[in-house]
mmCIF file of C-alpha atoms in Angstrom:
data_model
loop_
_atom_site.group_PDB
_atom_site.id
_atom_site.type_symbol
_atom_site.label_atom_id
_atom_site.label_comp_id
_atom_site.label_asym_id
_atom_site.label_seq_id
_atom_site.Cartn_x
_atom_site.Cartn_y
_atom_site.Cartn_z
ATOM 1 C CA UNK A 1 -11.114 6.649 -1.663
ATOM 2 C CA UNK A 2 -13.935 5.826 -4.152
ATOM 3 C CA UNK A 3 -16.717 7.865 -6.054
ATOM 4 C CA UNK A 4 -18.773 7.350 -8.282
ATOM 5 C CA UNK A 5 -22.020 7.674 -10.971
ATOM 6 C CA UNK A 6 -24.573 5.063 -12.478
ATOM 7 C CA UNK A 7 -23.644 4.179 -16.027
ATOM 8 C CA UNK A 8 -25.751 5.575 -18.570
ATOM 9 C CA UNK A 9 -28.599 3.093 -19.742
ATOM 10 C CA UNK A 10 -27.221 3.719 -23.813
ATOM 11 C CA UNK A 11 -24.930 1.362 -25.270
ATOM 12 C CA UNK A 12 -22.023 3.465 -26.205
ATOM 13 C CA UNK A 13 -18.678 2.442 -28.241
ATOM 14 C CA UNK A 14 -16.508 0.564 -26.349
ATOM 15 C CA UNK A 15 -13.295 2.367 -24.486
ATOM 16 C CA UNK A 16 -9.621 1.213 -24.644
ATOM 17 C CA UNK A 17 -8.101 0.828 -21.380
ATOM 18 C CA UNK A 18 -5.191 3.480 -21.348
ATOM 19 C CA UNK A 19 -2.392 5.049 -19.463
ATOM 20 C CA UNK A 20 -2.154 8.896 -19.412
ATOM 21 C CA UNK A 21 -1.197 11.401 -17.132
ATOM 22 C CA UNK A 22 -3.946 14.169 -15.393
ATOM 23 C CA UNK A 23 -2.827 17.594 -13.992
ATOM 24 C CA UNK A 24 -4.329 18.423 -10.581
ATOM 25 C CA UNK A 25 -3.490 20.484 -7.923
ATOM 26 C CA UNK A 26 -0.780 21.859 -9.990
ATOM 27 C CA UNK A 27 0.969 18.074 -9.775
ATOM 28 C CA UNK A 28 0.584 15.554 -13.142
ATOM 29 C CA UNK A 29 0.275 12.186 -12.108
ATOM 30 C CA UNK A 30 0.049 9.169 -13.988
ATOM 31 C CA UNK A 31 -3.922 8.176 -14.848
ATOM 32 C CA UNK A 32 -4.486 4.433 -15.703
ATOM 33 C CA UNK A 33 -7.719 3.701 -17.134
ATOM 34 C CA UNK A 34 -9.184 0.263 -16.611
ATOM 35 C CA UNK A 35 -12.385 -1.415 -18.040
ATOM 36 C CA UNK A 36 -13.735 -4.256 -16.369
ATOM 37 C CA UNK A 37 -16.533 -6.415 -16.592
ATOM 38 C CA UNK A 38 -17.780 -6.240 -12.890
ATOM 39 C CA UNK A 39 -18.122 -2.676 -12.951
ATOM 40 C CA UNK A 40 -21.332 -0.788 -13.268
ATOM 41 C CA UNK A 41 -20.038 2.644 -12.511
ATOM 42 C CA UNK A 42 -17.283 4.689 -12.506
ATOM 43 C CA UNK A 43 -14.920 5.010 -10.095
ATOM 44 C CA UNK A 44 -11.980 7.071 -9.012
ATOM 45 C CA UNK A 45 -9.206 6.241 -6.600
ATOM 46 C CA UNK A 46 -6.434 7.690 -5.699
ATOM 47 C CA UNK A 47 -3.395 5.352 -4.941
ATOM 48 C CA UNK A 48 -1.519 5.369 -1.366
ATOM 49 C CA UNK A 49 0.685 8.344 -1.024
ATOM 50 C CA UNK A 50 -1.046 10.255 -4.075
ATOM 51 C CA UNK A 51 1.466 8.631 -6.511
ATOM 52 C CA UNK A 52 -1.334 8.196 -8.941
ATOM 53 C CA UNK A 53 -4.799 7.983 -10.140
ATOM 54 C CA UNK A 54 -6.846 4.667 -11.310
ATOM 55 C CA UNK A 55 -10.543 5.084 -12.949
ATOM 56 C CA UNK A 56 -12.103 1.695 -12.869
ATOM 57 C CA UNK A 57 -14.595 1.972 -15.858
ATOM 58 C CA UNK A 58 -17.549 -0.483 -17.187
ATOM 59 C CA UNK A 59 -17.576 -2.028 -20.229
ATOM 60 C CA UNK A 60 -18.218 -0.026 -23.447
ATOM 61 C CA UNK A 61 -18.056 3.624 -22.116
ATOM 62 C CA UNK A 62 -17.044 6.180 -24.462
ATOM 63 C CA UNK A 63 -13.736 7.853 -23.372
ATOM 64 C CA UNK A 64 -15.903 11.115 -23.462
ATOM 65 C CA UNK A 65 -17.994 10.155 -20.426
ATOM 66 C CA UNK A 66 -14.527 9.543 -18.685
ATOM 67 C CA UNK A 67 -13.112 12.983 -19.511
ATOM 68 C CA UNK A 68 -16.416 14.758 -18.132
ATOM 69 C CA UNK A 69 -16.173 12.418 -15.496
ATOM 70 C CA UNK A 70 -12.924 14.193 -14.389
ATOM 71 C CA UNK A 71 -13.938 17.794 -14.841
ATOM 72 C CA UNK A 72 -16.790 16.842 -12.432
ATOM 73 C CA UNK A 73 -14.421 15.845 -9.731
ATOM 74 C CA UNK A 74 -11.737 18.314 -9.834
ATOM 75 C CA UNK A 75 -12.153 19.977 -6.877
ATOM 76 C CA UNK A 76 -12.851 16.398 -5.092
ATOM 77 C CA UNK A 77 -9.417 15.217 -6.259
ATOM 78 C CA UNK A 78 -7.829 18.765 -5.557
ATOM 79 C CA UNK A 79 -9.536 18.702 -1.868
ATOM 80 C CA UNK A 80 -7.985 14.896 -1.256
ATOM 81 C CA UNK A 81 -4.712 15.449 -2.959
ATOM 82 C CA UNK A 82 -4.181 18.172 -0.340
ATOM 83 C CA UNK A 83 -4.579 15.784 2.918
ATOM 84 C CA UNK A 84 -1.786 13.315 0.884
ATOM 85 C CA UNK A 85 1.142 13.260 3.276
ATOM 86 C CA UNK A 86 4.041 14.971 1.042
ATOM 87 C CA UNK A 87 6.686 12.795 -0.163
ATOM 88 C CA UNK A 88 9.988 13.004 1.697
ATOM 89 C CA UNK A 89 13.106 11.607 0.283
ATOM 90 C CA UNK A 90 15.309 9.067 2.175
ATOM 91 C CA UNK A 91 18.502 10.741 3.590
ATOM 92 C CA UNK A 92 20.475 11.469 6.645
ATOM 93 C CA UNK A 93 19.391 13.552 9.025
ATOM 94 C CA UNK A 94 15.269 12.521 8.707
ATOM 95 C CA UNK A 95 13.208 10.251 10.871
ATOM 96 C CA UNK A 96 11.719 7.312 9.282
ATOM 97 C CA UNK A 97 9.168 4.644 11.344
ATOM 98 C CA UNK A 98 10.765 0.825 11.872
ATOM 99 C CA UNK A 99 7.749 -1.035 13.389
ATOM 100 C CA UNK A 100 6.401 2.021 14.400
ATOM 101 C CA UNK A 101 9.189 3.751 16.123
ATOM 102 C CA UNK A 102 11.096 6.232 14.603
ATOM 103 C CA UNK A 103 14.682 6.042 13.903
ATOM 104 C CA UNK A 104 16.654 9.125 12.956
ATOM 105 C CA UNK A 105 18.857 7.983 9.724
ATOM 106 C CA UNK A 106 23.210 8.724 10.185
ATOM 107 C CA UNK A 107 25.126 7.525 7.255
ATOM 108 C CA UNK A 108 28.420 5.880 8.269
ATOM 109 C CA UNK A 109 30.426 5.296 5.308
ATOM 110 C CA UNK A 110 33.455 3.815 7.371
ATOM 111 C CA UNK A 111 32.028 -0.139 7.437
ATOM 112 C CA UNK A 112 31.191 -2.022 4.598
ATOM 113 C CA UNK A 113 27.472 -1.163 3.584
ATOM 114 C CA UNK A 114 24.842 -2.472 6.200
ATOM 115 C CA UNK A 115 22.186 -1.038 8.148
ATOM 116 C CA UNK A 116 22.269 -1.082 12.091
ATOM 117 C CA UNK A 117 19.901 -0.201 14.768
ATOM 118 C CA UNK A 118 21.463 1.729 17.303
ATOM 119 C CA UNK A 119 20.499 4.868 20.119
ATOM 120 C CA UNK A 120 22.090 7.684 21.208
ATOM 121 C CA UNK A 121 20.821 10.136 23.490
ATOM 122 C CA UNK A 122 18.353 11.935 21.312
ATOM 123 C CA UNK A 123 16.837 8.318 20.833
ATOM 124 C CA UNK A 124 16.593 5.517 18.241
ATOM 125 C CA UNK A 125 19.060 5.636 15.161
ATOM 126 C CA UNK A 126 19.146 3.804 12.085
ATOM 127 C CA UNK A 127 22.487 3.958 11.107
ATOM 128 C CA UNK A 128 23.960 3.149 7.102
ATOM 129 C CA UNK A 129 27.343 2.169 5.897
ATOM 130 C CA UNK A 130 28.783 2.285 3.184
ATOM 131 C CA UNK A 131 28.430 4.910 -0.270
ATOM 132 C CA UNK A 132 25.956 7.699 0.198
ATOM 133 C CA UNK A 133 24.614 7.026 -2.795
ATOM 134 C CA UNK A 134 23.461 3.588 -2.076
ATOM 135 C CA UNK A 135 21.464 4.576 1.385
ATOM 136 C CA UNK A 136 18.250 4.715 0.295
ATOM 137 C CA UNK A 137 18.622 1.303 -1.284
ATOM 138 C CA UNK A 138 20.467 -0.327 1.567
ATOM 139 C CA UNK A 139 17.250 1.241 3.817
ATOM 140 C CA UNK A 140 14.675 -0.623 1.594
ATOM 141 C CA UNK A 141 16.184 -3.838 1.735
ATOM 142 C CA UNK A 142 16.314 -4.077 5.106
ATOM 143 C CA UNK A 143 13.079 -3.736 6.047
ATOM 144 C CA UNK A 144 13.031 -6.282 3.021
ATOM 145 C CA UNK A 145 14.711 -8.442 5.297
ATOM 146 C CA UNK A 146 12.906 -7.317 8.201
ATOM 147 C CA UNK A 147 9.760 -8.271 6.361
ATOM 148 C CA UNK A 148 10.682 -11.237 4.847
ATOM 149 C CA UNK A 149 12.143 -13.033 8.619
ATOM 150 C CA UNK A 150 8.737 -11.661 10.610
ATOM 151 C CA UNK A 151 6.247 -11.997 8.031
ATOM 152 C CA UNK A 152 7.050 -15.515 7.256
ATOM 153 C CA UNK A 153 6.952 -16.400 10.746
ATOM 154 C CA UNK A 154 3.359 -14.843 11.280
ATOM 155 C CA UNK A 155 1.917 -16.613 8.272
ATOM 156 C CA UNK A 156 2.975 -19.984 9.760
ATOM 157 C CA UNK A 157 1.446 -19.242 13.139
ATOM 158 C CA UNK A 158 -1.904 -17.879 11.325
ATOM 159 C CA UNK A 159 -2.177 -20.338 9.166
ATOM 160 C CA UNK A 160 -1.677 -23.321 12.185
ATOM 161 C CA UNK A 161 -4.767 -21.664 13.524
ATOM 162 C CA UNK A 162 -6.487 -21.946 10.349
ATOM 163 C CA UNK A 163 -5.892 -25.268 9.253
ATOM 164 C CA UNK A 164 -4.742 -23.977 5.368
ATOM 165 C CA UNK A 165 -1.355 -23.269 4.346
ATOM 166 C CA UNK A 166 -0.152 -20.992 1.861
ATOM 167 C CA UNK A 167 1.298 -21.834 -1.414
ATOM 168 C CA UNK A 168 3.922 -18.982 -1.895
ATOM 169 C CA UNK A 169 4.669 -15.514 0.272
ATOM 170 C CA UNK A 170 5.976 -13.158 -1.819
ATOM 171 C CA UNK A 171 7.198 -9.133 -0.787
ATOM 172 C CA UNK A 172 6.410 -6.823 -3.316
ATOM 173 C CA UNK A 173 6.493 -2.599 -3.174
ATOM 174 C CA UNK A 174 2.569 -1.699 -4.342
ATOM 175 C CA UNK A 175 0.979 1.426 -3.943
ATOM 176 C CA UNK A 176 -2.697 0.664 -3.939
ATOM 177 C CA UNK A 177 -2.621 -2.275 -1.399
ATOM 178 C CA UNK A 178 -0.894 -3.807 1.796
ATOM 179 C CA UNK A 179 -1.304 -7.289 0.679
ATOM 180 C CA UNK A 180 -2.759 -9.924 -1.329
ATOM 181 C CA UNK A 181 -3.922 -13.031 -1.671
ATOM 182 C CA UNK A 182 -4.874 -15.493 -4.453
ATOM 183 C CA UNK A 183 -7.370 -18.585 -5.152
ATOM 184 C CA UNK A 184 -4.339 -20.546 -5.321
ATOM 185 C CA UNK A 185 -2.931 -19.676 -1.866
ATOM 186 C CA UNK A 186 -0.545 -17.208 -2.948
ATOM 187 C CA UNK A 187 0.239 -14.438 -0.719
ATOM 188 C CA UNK A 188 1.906 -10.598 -1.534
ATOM 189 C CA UNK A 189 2.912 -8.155 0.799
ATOM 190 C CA UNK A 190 4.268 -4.646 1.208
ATOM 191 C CA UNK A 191 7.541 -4.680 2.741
ATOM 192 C CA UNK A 192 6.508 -1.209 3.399
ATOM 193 C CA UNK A 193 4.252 -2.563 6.056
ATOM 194 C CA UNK A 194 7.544 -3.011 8.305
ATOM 195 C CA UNK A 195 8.057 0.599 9.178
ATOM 196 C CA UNK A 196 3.994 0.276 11.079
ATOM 197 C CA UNK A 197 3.910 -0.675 14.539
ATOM 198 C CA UNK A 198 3.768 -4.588 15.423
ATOM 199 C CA UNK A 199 0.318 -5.368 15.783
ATOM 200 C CA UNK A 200 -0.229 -3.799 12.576
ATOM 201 C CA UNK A 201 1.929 -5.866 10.824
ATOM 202 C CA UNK A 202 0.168 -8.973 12.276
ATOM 203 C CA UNK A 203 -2.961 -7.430 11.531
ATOM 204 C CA UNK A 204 -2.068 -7.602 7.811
ATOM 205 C CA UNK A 205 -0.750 -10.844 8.112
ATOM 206 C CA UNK A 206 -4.141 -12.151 9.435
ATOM 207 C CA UNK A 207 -6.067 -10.636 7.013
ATOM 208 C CA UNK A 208 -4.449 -11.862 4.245
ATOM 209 C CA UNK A 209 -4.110 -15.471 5.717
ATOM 210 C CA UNK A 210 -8.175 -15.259 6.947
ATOM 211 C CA UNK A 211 -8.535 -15.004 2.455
ATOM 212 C CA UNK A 212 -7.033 -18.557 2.444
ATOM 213 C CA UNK A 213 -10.615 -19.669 3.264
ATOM 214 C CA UNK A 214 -12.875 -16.290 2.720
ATOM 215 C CA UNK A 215 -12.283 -14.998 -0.483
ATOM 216 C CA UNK A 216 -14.100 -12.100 -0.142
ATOM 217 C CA UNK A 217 -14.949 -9.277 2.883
ATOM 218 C CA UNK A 218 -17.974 -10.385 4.182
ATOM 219 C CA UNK A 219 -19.071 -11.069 7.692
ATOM 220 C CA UNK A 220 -17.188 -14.770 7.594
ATOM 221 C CA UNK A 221 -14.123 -13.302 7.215
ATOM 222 C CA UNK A 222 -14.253 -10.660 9.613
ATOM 223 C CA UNK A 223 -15.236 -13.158 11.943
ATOM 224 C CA UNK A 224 -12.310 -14.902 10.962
ATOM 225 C CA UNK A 225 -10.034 -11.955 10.628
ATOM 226 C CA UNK A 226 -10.773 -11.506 14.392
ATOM 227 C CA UNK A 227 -10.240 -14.921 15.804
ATOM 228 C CA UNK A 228 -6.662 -14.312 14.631
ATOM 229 C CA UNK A 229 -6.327 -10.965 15.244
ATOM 230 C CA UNK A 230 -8.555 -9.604 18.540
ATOM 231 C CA UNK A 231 -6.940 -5.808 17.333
ATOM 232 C CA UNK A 232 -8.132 -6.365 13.633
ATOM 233 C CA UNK A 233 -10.495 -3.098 14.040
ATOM 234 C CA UNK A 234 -8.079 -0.238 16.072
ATOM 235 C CA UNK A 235 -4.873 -2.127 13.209
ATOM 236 C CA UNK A 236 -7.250 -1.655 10.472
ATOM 237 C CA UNK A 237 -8.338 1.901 11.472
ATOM 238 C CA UNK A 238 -4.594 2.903 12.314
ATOM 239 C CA UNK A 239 -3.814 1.780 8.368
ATOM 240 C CA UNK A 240 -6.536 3.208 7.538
ATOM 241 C CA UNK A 241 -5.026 6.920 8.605
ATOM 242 C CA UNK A 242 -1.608 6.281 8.448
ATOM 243 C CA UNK A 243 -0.813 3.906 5.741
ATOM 244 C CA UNK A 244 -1.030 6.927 3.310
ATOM 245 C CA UNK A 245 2.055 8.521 4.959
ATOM 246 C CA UNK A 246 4.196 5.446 4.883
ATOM 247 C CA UNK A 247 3.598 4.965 1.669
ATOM 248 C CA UNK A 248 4.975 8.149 0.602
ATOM 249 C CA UNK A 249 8.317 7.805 1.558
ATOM 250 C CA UNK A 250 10.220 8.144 -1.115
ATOM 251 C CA UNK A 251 13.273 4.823 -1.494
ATOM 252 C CA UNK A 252 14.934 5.953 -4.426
#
């Protein structure tokens, strides 16, 4: 989510990129300031699951302009902040999605600490051994694994089709994008992307793999982005209104 204004046509002092927090909505969340040379406005976003707040600034904008920047968009900030899926915590007893199916979450502690899929009659479980106190963890890694054993898998058959390979695939836990992927090949994902349903996951995949040879968003690559994925615009429309809520959920 992205807003913005036309810098001012004045040259004013330059403004250190900072790290702050901003009350809203009767919440403070972190507020990371960041000039950049590409920018010729301001704009506001508000990361995945309302965790924070970024401010993309030009160069040599005078913090001022930032802070009335803010007070403008208050109530635009207060409106979105109050469609942001609210944060619940990993523990027994709540549903949480595995490739888009949700599992109710029973805590075993009489086996060594895993993480099994099992069903009983009220429907899919996702049952953890071991300490209580380690279950949220124990949940995160294994869609870690999860990720890690499907996501490697889909990057080798995208990339086939494509003709490029990828240098590294690395799993990280970001809240302001699904995935990445660098000039050098390099590509990032969000093991979060695990608990969305399957052809979302190779929707991700695909785009990230299509940025092996368009490294940018224009018609190319959707073009591309379509070849390997047919789904690419219901996937990208179902992250779109639902990637919010996953990233939410709270792992620690």
């Amino acid at each position: 989510m992205t807003i913005g204004f036309f810098r001012s046509l004045t040259k004013p002092k330059p403004a250190p990129v900072v790290e702050r927090e901003h009350s809203v909505a009767g919440r403070t969340l972190p507020l990371k300031i960041v000039e950049s040379h590409r920018a010729r406005r301001l704009t506001l976003r508000i990361d995945s699951g309302g965790q924070g707040l970024r401010i993309t600034v030009p160069p040599g904008l005078r913090r001022g302009e930032v802070e009335k920047f803010l007070d403008r968009h208050q109530d635009w900030l207060e409106q979105r902040l109050a469609k942001v899926p609210t944060r619940p915590q990993v523990r027994p007893g709540i549903k949480i999605p595995v490739r888009g199916v949700a599992h109710r979450i029973v805590h075993d502690p009489s086996k060594r600490g895993t993480v099994t899929i099992s069903r009983d009659e009220r429907g899919p479980l996702l049952i953890v051994h071991g300490e209580r106190v380690h279950l949220p963890r124990r949940i995160a890694d294994y869609l870690k694994r999860e990720a890690k054993r499907e996501i490697e898998k889909l990057v080798v058959k995208h990339t086939e089709v494509l003709g490029k390979r990828a240098k590294a695939i690395r799993f990280k836990d970001t809240s302001s994008r699904w995935g990445s992927c660098t000039s050098e090949g390099n590509l990032s994902f969000s093991w979060r992307i695990m608990m969305a349903p399957a052809p979302v996951i190779n929707y991700l995949v695909a785009h990230e793999v299509a940025h092996l040879k368009e490294m940018n968003h224009g018609p190319k690559f959707w073009k591309l982005c379509e070849k390997l994925c047919p789904d690419t615009d219901r996937c990208k429309d179902w992250l779109k209104r639902n990637g919010g809520a996953l990233q939410a959920i709270v792992f620690d």
